[in-house]
Short mmCIF file of the N, C-alpha and C atoms (twelve columns), coordinates in Angstrom:
data_MODEL
# 
_entry.id   MODEL 
# 
loop_
_atom_site.group_PDB 
_atom_site.id 
_atom_site.type_symbol 
_atom_site.label_atom_id 
_atom_site.label_alt_id 
_atom_site.label_comp_id 
_atom_site.label_asym_id 
_atom_site.label_seq_id 
_atom_site.Cartn_x 
_atom_site.Cartn_y 
_atom_site.Cartn_z 
_atom_site.pdbx_PDB_model_num 
ATOM 1   N N  . MET A 1   82.834  109.540 78.141  1 
ATOM 2   C CA . MET A 1   83.389  108.871 79.318  1 
ATOM 3   C C  . MET A 1   83.248  109.783 80.535  1 
ATOM 4   N N  . THR A 2   82.867  109.223 81.633  1 
ATOM 5   C CA . THR A 2   82.681  109.959 82.871  1 
ATOM 6   C C  . THR A 2   84.029  110.315 83.487  1 
ATOM 7   N N  . GLU A 3   84.145  111.555 83.966  1 
ATOM 8   C CA . GLU A 3   85.368  111.959 84.661  1 
ATOM 9   C C  . GLU A 3   85.449  111.207 85.987  1 
ATOM 10  N N  . ARG A 4   86.635  110.637 86.245  1 
ATOM 11  C CA . ARG A 4   86.842  109.912 87.494  1 
ATOM 12  C C  . ARG A 4   87.855  110.644 88.357  1 
ATOM 13  N N  . ARG A 5   87.729  110.443 89.646  1 
ATOM 14  C CA . ARG A 5   88.650  111.012 90.622  1 
ATOM 15  C C  . ARG A 5   89.058  109.919 91.598  1 
ATOM 16  N N  . LYS A 6   90.099  110.221 92.382  1 
ATOM 17  C CA . LYS A 6   90.577  109.262 93.380  1 
ATOM 18  C C  . LYS A 6   90.423  109.844 94.772  1 
ATOM 19  N N  . LEU A 7   89.927  109.014 95.671  1 
ATOM 20  C CA . LEU A 7   89.830  109.329 97.089  1 
ATOM 21  C C  . LEU A 7   90.950  108.589 97.813  1 
ATOM 22  N N  . VAL A 8   91.681  109.314 98.638  1 
ATOM 23  C CA . VAL A 8   92.665  108.720 99.550  1 
ATOM 24  C C  . VAL A 8   92.272  109.153 100.950 1 
ATOM 25  N N  . VAL A 9   92.074  108.186 101.835 1 
ATOM 26  C CA . VAL A 9   91.663  108.496 103.211 1 
ATOM 27  C C  . VAL A 9   92.442  107.613 104.169 1 
ATOM 28  N N  . PHE A 10  92.711  108.160 105.351 1 
ATOM 29  C CA . PHE A 10  93.455  107.446 106.382 1 
ATOM 30  C C  . PHE A 10  92.486  107.023 107.470 1 
ATOM 31  N N  . VAL A 11  92.438  105.715 107.754 1 
ATOM 32  C CA . VAL A 11  91.451  105.177 108.697 1 
ATOM 33  C C  . VAL A 11  92.118  104.237 109.693 1 
ATOM 34  N N  . PRO A 12  91.591  104.176 110.921 1 
ATOM 35  C CA . PRO A 12  92.080  103.159 111.846 1 
ATOM 36  C C  . PRO A 12  91.667  101.781 111.315 1 
ATOM 37  N N  . PRO A 13  92.495  100.765 111.518 1 
ATOM 38  C CA . PRO A 13  92.195  99.447  110.936 1 
ATOM 39  C C  . PRO A 13  90.799  98.922  111.254 1 
ATOM 40  N N  . GLU A 14  90.309  99.165  112.460 1 
ATOM 41  C CA . GLU A 14  88.994  98.628  112.840 1 
ATOM 42  C C  . GLU A 14  87.842  99.324  112.104 1 
ATOM 43  N N  . ALA A 15  88.099  100.460 111.457 1 
ATOM 44  C CA . ALA A 15  87.057  101.189 110.728 1 
ATOM 45  C C  . ALA A 15  87.117  100.954 109.221 1 
ATOM 46  N N  . LEU A 16  88.080  100.171 108.764 1 
ATOM 47  C CA . LEU A 16  88.272  99.980  107.319 1 
ATOM 48  C C  . LEU A 16  86.998  99.499  106.625 1 
ATOM 49  N N  . ASP A 17  86.401  98.435  107.102 1 
ATOM 50  C CA . ASP A 17  85.239  97.870  106.412 1 
ATOM 51  C C  . ASP A 17  84.051  98.825  106.409 1 
ATOM 52  N N  . ALA A 18  83.822  99.519  107.509 1 
ATOM 53  C CA . ALA A 18  82.699  100.460 107.568 1 
ATOM 54  C C  . ALA A 18  82.892  101.610 106.587 1 
ATOM 55  N N  . VAL A 19  84.110  102.135 106.500 1 
ATOM 56  C CA . VAL A 19  84.375  103.241 105.575 1 
ATOM 57  C C  . VAL A 19  84.291  102.741 104.129 1 
ATOM 58  N N  . ARG A 20  84.864  101.587 103.840 1 
ATOM 59  C CA . ARG A 20  84.765  101.033 102.484 1 
ATOM 60  C C  . ARG A 20  83.300  100.841 102.092 1 
ATOM 61  N N  . ASP A 21  82.518  100.207 102.961 1 
ATOM 62  C CA . ASP A 21  81.100  99.979  102.665 1 
ATOM 63  C C  . ASP A 21  80.377  101.295 102.384 1 
ATOM 64  N N  . ALA A 22  80.674  102.320 103.177 1 
ATOM 65  C CA . ALA A 22  79.991  103.610 103.022 1 
ATOM 66  C C  . ALA A 22  80.322  104.266 101.692 1 
ATOM 67  N N  . VAL A 23  81.600  104.345 101.345 1 
ATOM 68  C CA . VAL A 23  81.954  105.026 100.088 1 
ATOM 69  C C  . VAL A 23  81.536  104.196 98.874  1 
ATOM 70  N N  . PHE A 24  81.593  102.874 98.995  1 
ATOM 71  C CA . PHE A 24  81.110  102.045 97.883  1 
ATOM 72  C C  . PHE A 24  79.605  102.230 97.708  1 
ATOM 73  N N  . GLY A 25  78.877  102.325 98.810  1 
ATOM 74  C CA . GLY A 25  77.438  102.558 98.741  1 
ATOM 75  C C  . GLY A 25  77.079  103.897 98.128  1 
ATOM 76  N N  . ALA A 26  78.015  104.857 98.199  1 
ATOM 77  C CA . ALA A 26  77.796  106.192 97.630  1 
ATOM 78  C C  . ALA A 26  78.258  106.292 96.182  1 
ATOM 79  N N  . GLY A 27  78.762  105.199 95.613  1 
ATOM 80  C CA . GLY A 27  79.125  105.204 94.190  1 
ATOM 81  C C  . GLY A 27  80.600  105.063 93.893  1 
ATOM 82  N N  . ALA A 28  81.447  104.936 94.903  1 
ATOM 83  C CA . ALA A 28  82.883  104.772 94.665  1 
ATOM 84  C C  . ALA A 28  83.218  103.303 94.402  1 
ATOM 85  N N  . GLY A 29  84.425  103.074 93.867  1 
ATOM 86  C CA . GLY A 29  84.954  101.729 93.754  1 
ATOM 87  C C  . GLY A 29  84.630  100.956 92.495  1 
ATOM 88  N N  . ARG A 30  84.080  101.614 91.484  1 
ATOM 89  C CA . ARG A 30  83.761  100.907 90.236  1 
ATOM 90  C C  . ARG A 30  84.827  101.180 89.185  1 
ATOM 91  N N  . ILE A 31  85.319  100.096 88.595  1 
ATOM 92  C CA . ILE A 31  86.255  100.183 87.470  1 
ATOM 93  C C  . ILE A 31  85.763  99.193  86.423  1 
ATOM 94  N N  . GLY A 32  85.222  99.717  85.330  1 
ATOM 95  C CA . GLY A 32  84.645  98.847  84.304  1 
ATOM 96  C C  . GLY A 32  83.517  98.024  84.891  1 
ATOM 97  N N  . GLU A 33  83.597  96.717  84.739  1 
ATOM 98  C CA . GLU A 33  82.578  95.805  85.257  1 
ATOM 99  C C  . GLU A 33  82.907  95.307  86.665  1 
ATOM 100 N N  . TYR A 34  83.894  95.903  87.302  1 
ATOM 101 C CA . TYR A 34  84.286  95.512  88.653  1 
ATOM 102 C C  . TYR A 34  83.751  96.504  89.675  1 
ATOM 103 N N  . GLU A 35  83.375  96.002  90.836  1 
ATOM 104 C CA . GLU A 35  82.879  96.840  91.923  1 
ATOM 105 C C  . GLU A 35  83.730  96.638  93.165  1 
ATOM 106 N N  . ARG A 36  83.612  97.579  94.129  1 
ATOM 107 C CA . ARG A 36  84.302  97.506  95.416  1 
ATOM 108 C C  . ARG A 36  85.817  97.427  95.248  1 
ATOM 109 N N  . CYS A 37  86.334  98.147  94.243  1 
ATOM 110 C CA . CYS A 37  87.769  98.179  93.985  1 
ATOM 111 C C  . CYS A 37  88.427  99.191  94.922  1 
ATOM 112 N N  . SER A 38  89.476  98.767  95.593  1 
ATOM 113 C CA . SER A 38  90.229  99.657  96.469  1 
ATOM 114 C C  . SER A 38  91.609  99.075  96.701  1 
ATOM 115 N N  . TRP A 39  92.427  99.872  97.347  1 
ATOM 116 C CA . TRP A 39  93.776  99.457  97.721  1 
ATOM 117 C C  . TRP A 39  94.064  100.074 99.070  1 
ATOM 118 N N  . TYR A 40  94.761  99.338  99.938  1 
ATOM 119 C CA . TYR A 40  95.150  99.922  101.222 1 
ATOM 120 C C  . TYR A 40  96.466  99.334  101.702 1 
ATOM 121 N N  . THR A 41  97.141  100.118 102.531 1 
ATOM 122 C CA . THR A 41  98.404  99.712  103.133 1 
ATOM 123 C C  . THR A 41  98.505  100.339 104.515 1 
ATOM 124 N N  . GLN A 42  99.361  99.768  105.345 1 
ATOM 125 C CA . GLN A 42  99.485  100.232 106.731 1 
ATOM 126 C C  . GLN A 42  100.581 101.276 106.887 1 
ATOM 127 N N  . GLY A 43  100.354 102.198 107.803 1 
ATOM 128 C CA . GLY A 43  101.332 103.220 108.144 1 
ATOM 129 C C  . GLY A 43  101.036 103.754 109.536 1 
ATOM 130 N N  . THR A 44  101.649 104.876 109.860 1 
ATOM 131 C CA . THR A 44  101.456 105.503 111.167 1 
ATOM 132 C C  . THR A 44  100.978 106.928 110.971 1 
ATOM 133 N N  . GLY A 45  99.862  107.261 111.582 1 
ATOM 134 C CA . GLY A 45  99.345  108.626 111.544 1 
ATOM 135 C C  . GLY A 45  99.742  109.362 112.816 1 
ATOM 136 N N  . THR A 46  99.990  110.660 112.683 1 
ATOM 137 C CA . THR A 46  100.308 111.477 113.854 1 
ATOM 138 C C  . THR A 46  99.394  112.689 113.884 1 
ATOM 139 N N  . PHE A 47  99.075  113.142 115.087 1 
ATOM 140 C CA . PHE A 47  98.256  114.341 115.233 1 
ATOM 141 C C  . PHE A 47  98.374  114.863 116.654 1 
ATOM 142 N N  . LEU A 48  98.069  116.122 116.801 1 
ATOM 143 C CA . LEU A 48  98.010  116.774 118.110 1 
ATOM 144 C C  . LEU A 48  96.749  117.619 118.117 1 
ATOM 145 N N  . GLY A 49  95.782  117.219 118.918 1 
ATOM 146 C CA . GLY A 49  94.520  117.961 118.999 1 
ATOM 147 C C  . GLY A 49  94.681  119.228 119.824 1 
ATOM 148 N N  . GLY A 50  94.137  120.315 119.307 1 
ATOM 149 C CA . GLY A 50  94.196  121.598 120.012 1 
ATOM 150 C C  . GLY A 50  93.065  121.737 121.013 1 
ATOM 151 N N  . GLU A 51  93.006  122.906 121.628 1 
ATOM 152 C CA . GLU A 51  91.931  123.208 122.577 1 
ATOM 153 C C  . GLU A 51  90.583  123.053 121.884 1 
ATOM 154 N N  . GLY A 52  89.646  122.486 122.581 1 
ATOM 155 C CA . GLY A 52  88.308  122.336 122.033 1 
ATOM 156 C C  . GLY A 52  88.119  121.106 121.167 1 
ATOM 157 N N  . THR A 53  89.169  120.297 120.975 1 
ATOM 158 C CA . THR A 53  89.004  119.078 120.186 1 
ATOM 159 C C  . THR A 53  88.533  117.946 121.082 1 
ATOM 160 N N  . ASN A 54  88.004  116.921 120.440 1 
ATOM 161 C CA . ASN A 54  87.544  115.724 121.133 1 
ATOM 162 C C  . ASN A 54  88.043  114.512 120.346 1 
ATOM 163 N N  . PRO A 55  89.362  114.225 120.400 1 
ATOM 164 C CA . PRO A 55  89.896  113.145 119.567 1 
ATOM 165 C C  . PRO A 55  89.334  111.781 119.954 1 
ATOM 166 N N  . THR A 56  89.102  110.961 118.942 1 
ATOM 167 C CA . THR A 56  88.637  109.597 119.158 1 
ATOM 168 C C  . THR A 56  89.685  108.792 119.906 1 
ATOM 169 N N  . ILE A 57  90.950  109.064 119.613 1 
ATOM 170 C CA . ILE A 57  92.080  108.386 120.246 1 
ATOM 171 C C  . ILE A 57  92.937  109.458 120.912 1 
ATOM 172 N N  . GLY A 58  93.353  109.233 122.159 1 
ATOM 173 C CA . GLY A 58  94.254  110.161 122.830 1 
ATOM 174 C C  . GLY A 58  93.543  111.325 123.481 1 
ATOM 175 N N  . GLU A 59  94.334  112.366 123.760 1 
ATOM 176 C CA . GLU A 59  93.844  113.535 124.476 1 
ATOM 177 C C  . GLU A 59  94.284  114.819 123.779 1 
ATOM 178 N N  . PRO A 60  93.492  115.889 123.891 1 
ATOM 179 C CA . PRO A 60  93.930  117.185 123.354 1 
ATOM 180 C C  . PRO A 60  95.247  117.610 124.019 1 
ATOM 181 N N  . GLY A 61  96.117  118.231 123.231 1 
ATOM 182 C CA . GLY A 61  97.363  118.742 123.771 1 
ATOM 183 C C  . GLY A 61  98.486  117.730 123.867 1 
ATOM 184 N N  . ARG A 62  98.250  116.505 123.418 1 
ATOM 185 C CA . ARG A 62  99.286  115.479 123.447 1 
ATOM 186 C C  . ARG A 62  99.421  114.857 122.056 1 
ATOM 187 N N  . GLU A 63  100.626 114.858 121.518 1 
ATOM 188 C CA . GLU A 63  100.824 114.262 120.191 1 
ATOM 189 C C  . GLU A 63  100.604 112.760 120.258 1 
ATOM 190 N N  . GLU A 64  99.846  112.262 119.295 1 
ATOM 191 C CA . GLU A 64  99.530  110.837 119.220 1 
ATOM 192 C C  . GLU A 64  100.153 110.236 117.964 1 
ATOM 193 N N  . ARG A 65  100.530 108.992 118.055 1 
ATOM 194 C CA . ARG A 65  101.010 108.191 116.924 1 
ATOM 195 C C  . ARG A 65  100.167 106.929 116.917 1 
ATOM 196 N N  . VAL A 66  99.438  106.732 115.838 1 
ATOM 197 C CA . VAL A 66  98.492  105.618 115.798 1 
ATOM 198 C C  . VAL A 66  98.621  104.843 114.494 1 
ATOM 199 N N  . PRO A 67  98.405  103.525 114.553 1 
ATOM 200 C CA . PRO A 67  98.394  102.751 113.314 1 
ATOM 201 C C  . PRO A 67  97.159  103.134 112.499 1 
ATOM 202 N N  . GLU A 68  97.371  103.377 111.219 1 
ATOM 203 C CA . GLU A 68  96.270  103.703 110.316 1 
ATOM 204 C C  . GLU A 68  96.492  102.993 108.987 1 
ATOM 205 N N  . LEU A 69  95.428  102.904 108.227 1 
ATOM 206 C CA . LEU A 69  95.493  102.361 106.874 1 
ATOM 207 C C  . LEU A 69  95.237  103.486 105.886 1 
ATOM 208 N N  . ARG A 70  96.026  103.519 104.828 1 
ATOM 209 C CA . ARG A 70  95.791  104.448 103.731 1 
ATOM 210 C C  . ARG A 70  94.916  103.702 102.726 1 
ATOM 211 N N  . LEU A 71  93.689  104.154 102.584 1 
ATOM 212 C CA . LEU A 71  92.710  103.534 101.696 1 
ATOM 213 C C  . LEU A 71  92.556  104.397 100.457 1 
ATOM 214 N N  . GLU A 72  92.624  103.775 99.288  1 
ATOM 215 C CA . GLU A 72  92.435  104.486 98.022  1 
ATOM 216 C C  . GLU A 72  91.340  103.804 97.218  1 
ATOM 217 N N  . THR A 73  90.544  104.621 96.546  1 
ATOM 218 C CA . THR A 73  89.540  104.114 95.621  1 
ATOM 219 C C  . THR A 73  89.199  105.219 94.620  1 
ATOM 220 N N  . VAL A 74  88.509  104.864 93.572  1 
ATOM 221 C CA . VAL A 74  88.100  105.845 92.558  1 
ATOM 222 C C  . VAL A 74  86.601  106.060 92.639  1 
ATOM 223 N N  . TYR A 75  86.156  107.177 92.060  1 
ATOM 224 C CA . TYR A 75  84.729  107.479 92.049  1 
ATOM 225 C C  . TYR A 75  84.443  108.413 90.874  1 
ATOM 226 N N  . PRO A 76  83.203  108.416 90.361  1 
ATOM 227 C CA . PRO A 76  82.833  109.374 89.320  1 
ATOM 228 C C  . PRO A 76  82.729  110.779 89.917  1 
ATOM 229 N N  . ALA A 77  83.247  111.763 89.213  1 
ATOM 230 C CA . ALA A 77  83.274  113.137 89.712  1 
ATOM 231 C C  . ALA A 77  81.888  113.619 90.143  1 
ATOM 232 N N  . GLU A 78  80.852  113.218 89.428  1 
ATOM 233 C CA . GLU A 78  79.507  113.704 89.777  1 
ATOM 234 C C  . GLU A 78  78.986  113.105 91.092  1 
ATOM 235 N N  . ARG A 79  79.672  112.119 91.646  1 
ATOM 236 C CA . ARG A 79  79.268  111.516 92.919  1 
ATOM 237 C C  . ARG A 79  80.103  112.021 94.100  1 
ATOM 238 N N  . GLU A 80  80.945  113.045 93.855  1 
ATOM 239 C CA . GLU A 80  81.873  113.496 94.895  1 
ATOM 240 C C  . GLU A 80  81.179  113.904 96.194  1 
ATOM 241 N N  . ASP A 81  80.137  114.697 96.114  1 
ATOM 242 C CA . ASP A 81  79.449  115.139 97.336  1 
ATOM 243 C C  . ASP A 81  78.926  113.947 98.143  1 
ATOM 244 N N  . GLU A 82  78.335  112.975 97.467  1 
ATOM 245 C CA . GLU A 82  77.796  111.803 98.144  1 
ATOM 246 C C  . GLU A 82  78.902  110.959 98.768  1 
ATOM 247 N N  . VAL A 83  80.007  110.783 98.041  1 
ATOM 248 C CA . VAL A 83  81.127  109.986 98.541  1 
ATOM 249 C C  . VAL A 83  81.728  110.646 99.782  1 
ATOM 250 N N  . VAL A 84  81.958  111.950 99.733  1 
ATOM 251 C CA . VAL A 84  82.547  112.661 100.877 1 
ATOM 252 C C  . VAL A 84  81.585  112.637 102.065 1 
ATOM 253 N N  . ARG A 85  80.319  112.820 101.817 1 
ATOM 254 C CA . ARG A 85  79.323  112.790 102.898 1 
ATOM 255 C C  . ARG A 85  79.308  111.396 103.564 1 
ATOM 256 N N  . ALA A 86  79.330  110.343 102.756 1 
ATOM 257 C CA . ALA A 86  79.333  108.976 103.293 1 
ATOM 258 C C  . ALA A 86  80.618  108.701 104.076 1 
ATOM 259 N N  . LEU A 87  81.741  109.180 103.551 1 
ATOM 260 C CA . LEU A 87  83.022  109.021 104.241 1 
ATOM 261 C C  . LEU A 87  82.976  109.670 105.621 1 
ATOM 262 N N  . ARG A 88  82.537  110.921 105.672 1 
ATOM 263 C CA . ARG A 88  82.488  111.647 106.952 1 
ATOM 264 C C  . ARG A 88  81.541  110.979 107.953 1 
ATOM 265 N N  . LYS A 89  80.446  110.436 107.462 1 
ATOM 266 C CA . LYS A 89  79.470  109.798 108.361 1 
ATOM 267 C C  . LYS A 89  80.017  108.483 108.933 1 
ATOM 268 N N  . ALA A 90  80.744  107.720 108.125 1 
ATOM 269 C CA . ALA A 90  81.226  106.406 108.553 1 
ATOM 270 C C  . ALA A 90  82.549  106.456 109.309 1 
ATOM 271 N N  . HIS A 91  83.325  107.499 109.096 1 
ATOM 272 C CA . HIS A 91  84.660  107.583 109.692 1 
ATOM 273 C C  . HIS A 91  84.557  107.920 111.179 1 
ATOM 274 N N  . PRO A 92  85.331  107.237 112.024 1 
ATOM 275 C CA . PRO A 92  85.204  107.488 113.465 1 
ATOM 276 C C  . PRO A 92  85.898  108.757 113.963 1 
ATOM 277 N N  . TYR A 93  86.779  109.360 113.168 1 
ATOM 278 C CA . TYR A 93  87.513  110.539 113.628 1 
ATOM 279 C C  . TYR A 93  86.675  111.804 113.542 1 
ATOM 280 N N  . GLU A 94  86.938  112.726 114.446 1 
ATOM 281 C CA . GLU A 94  86.284  114.030 114.459 1 
ATOM 282 C C  . GLU A 94  86.594  114.796 113.172 1 
ATOM 283 N N  . GLU A 95  87.846  114.716 112.709 1 
ATOM 284 C CA . GLU A 95  88.291  115.363 111.470 1 
ATOM 285 C C  . GLU A 95  89.064  114.351 110.635 1 
ATOM 286 N N  . PRO A 96  88.393  113.559 109.804 1 
ATOM 287 C CA . PRO A 96  89.135  112.584 109.003 1 
ATOM 288 C C  . PRO A 96  90.051  113.266 107.989 1 
ATOM 289 N N  . ALA A 97  91.237  112.693 107.810 1 
ATOM 290 C CA . ALA A 97  92.187  113.208 106.819 1 
ATOM 291 C C  . ALA A 97  91.940  112.482 105.500 1 
ATOM 292 N N  . PHE A 98  91.641  113.260 104.448 1 
ATOM 293 C CA . PHE A 98  91.437  112.656 103.139 1 
ATOM 294 C C  . PHE A 98  91.828  113.631 102.046 1 
ATOM 295 N N  . ASP A 99  92.141  113.077 100.872 1 
ATOM 296 C CA . ASP A 99  92.504  113.850 99.686  1 
ATOM 297 C C  . ASP A 99  91.643  113.401 98.523  1 
ATOM 298 N N  . LEU A 100 91.328  114.340 97.630  1 
ATOM 299 C CA . LEU A 100 90.577  114.070 96.413  1 
ATOM 300 C C  . LEU A 100 91.447  114.486 95.237  1 
ATOM 301 N N  . TYR A 101 91.696  113.584 94.308  1 
ATOM 302 C CA . TYR A 101 92.581  113.841 93.182  1 
ATOM 303 C C  . TYR A 101 91.848  113.692 91.847  1 
ATOM 304 N N  . PRO A 102 92.066  114.614 90.910  1 
ATOM 305 C CA . PRO A 102 91.561  114.390 89.547  1 
ATOM 306 C C  . PRO A 102 92.432  113.344 88.862  1 
ATOM 307 N N  . LEU A 103 91.866  112.569 87.990  1 
ATOM 308 C CA . LEU A 103 92.615  111.555 87.244  1 
ATOM 309 C C  . LEU A 103 92.674  111.940 85.774  1 
ATOM 310 N N  . ALA A 104 93.828  111.747 85.179  1 
ATOM 311 C CA . ALA A 104 93.995  112.044 83.745  1 
ATOM 312 C C  . ALA A 104 93.547  110.865 82.921  1 
# 
């Protein structure tokens, strides 16, 4: 059995489909005979960009509160580099926030 991991990423609502398409295209989202499996819910993201940043939303030096979606999906461990690369390319943020978890 292939080792699987979970990706959790926070995306602005308007970028959800592009990010999902990208990570699914890189091999994420398969569970058995099902494809494009994911889960998401709404929340609020906060950040304060430092000097030299170029935030997609807001301005450096000012704390921002923005609606975001927490997107979760699974992927085979051997596809991690491709999934992360696709995520970074499709995500609109300069520094996307994401977590990678091993699954038991």
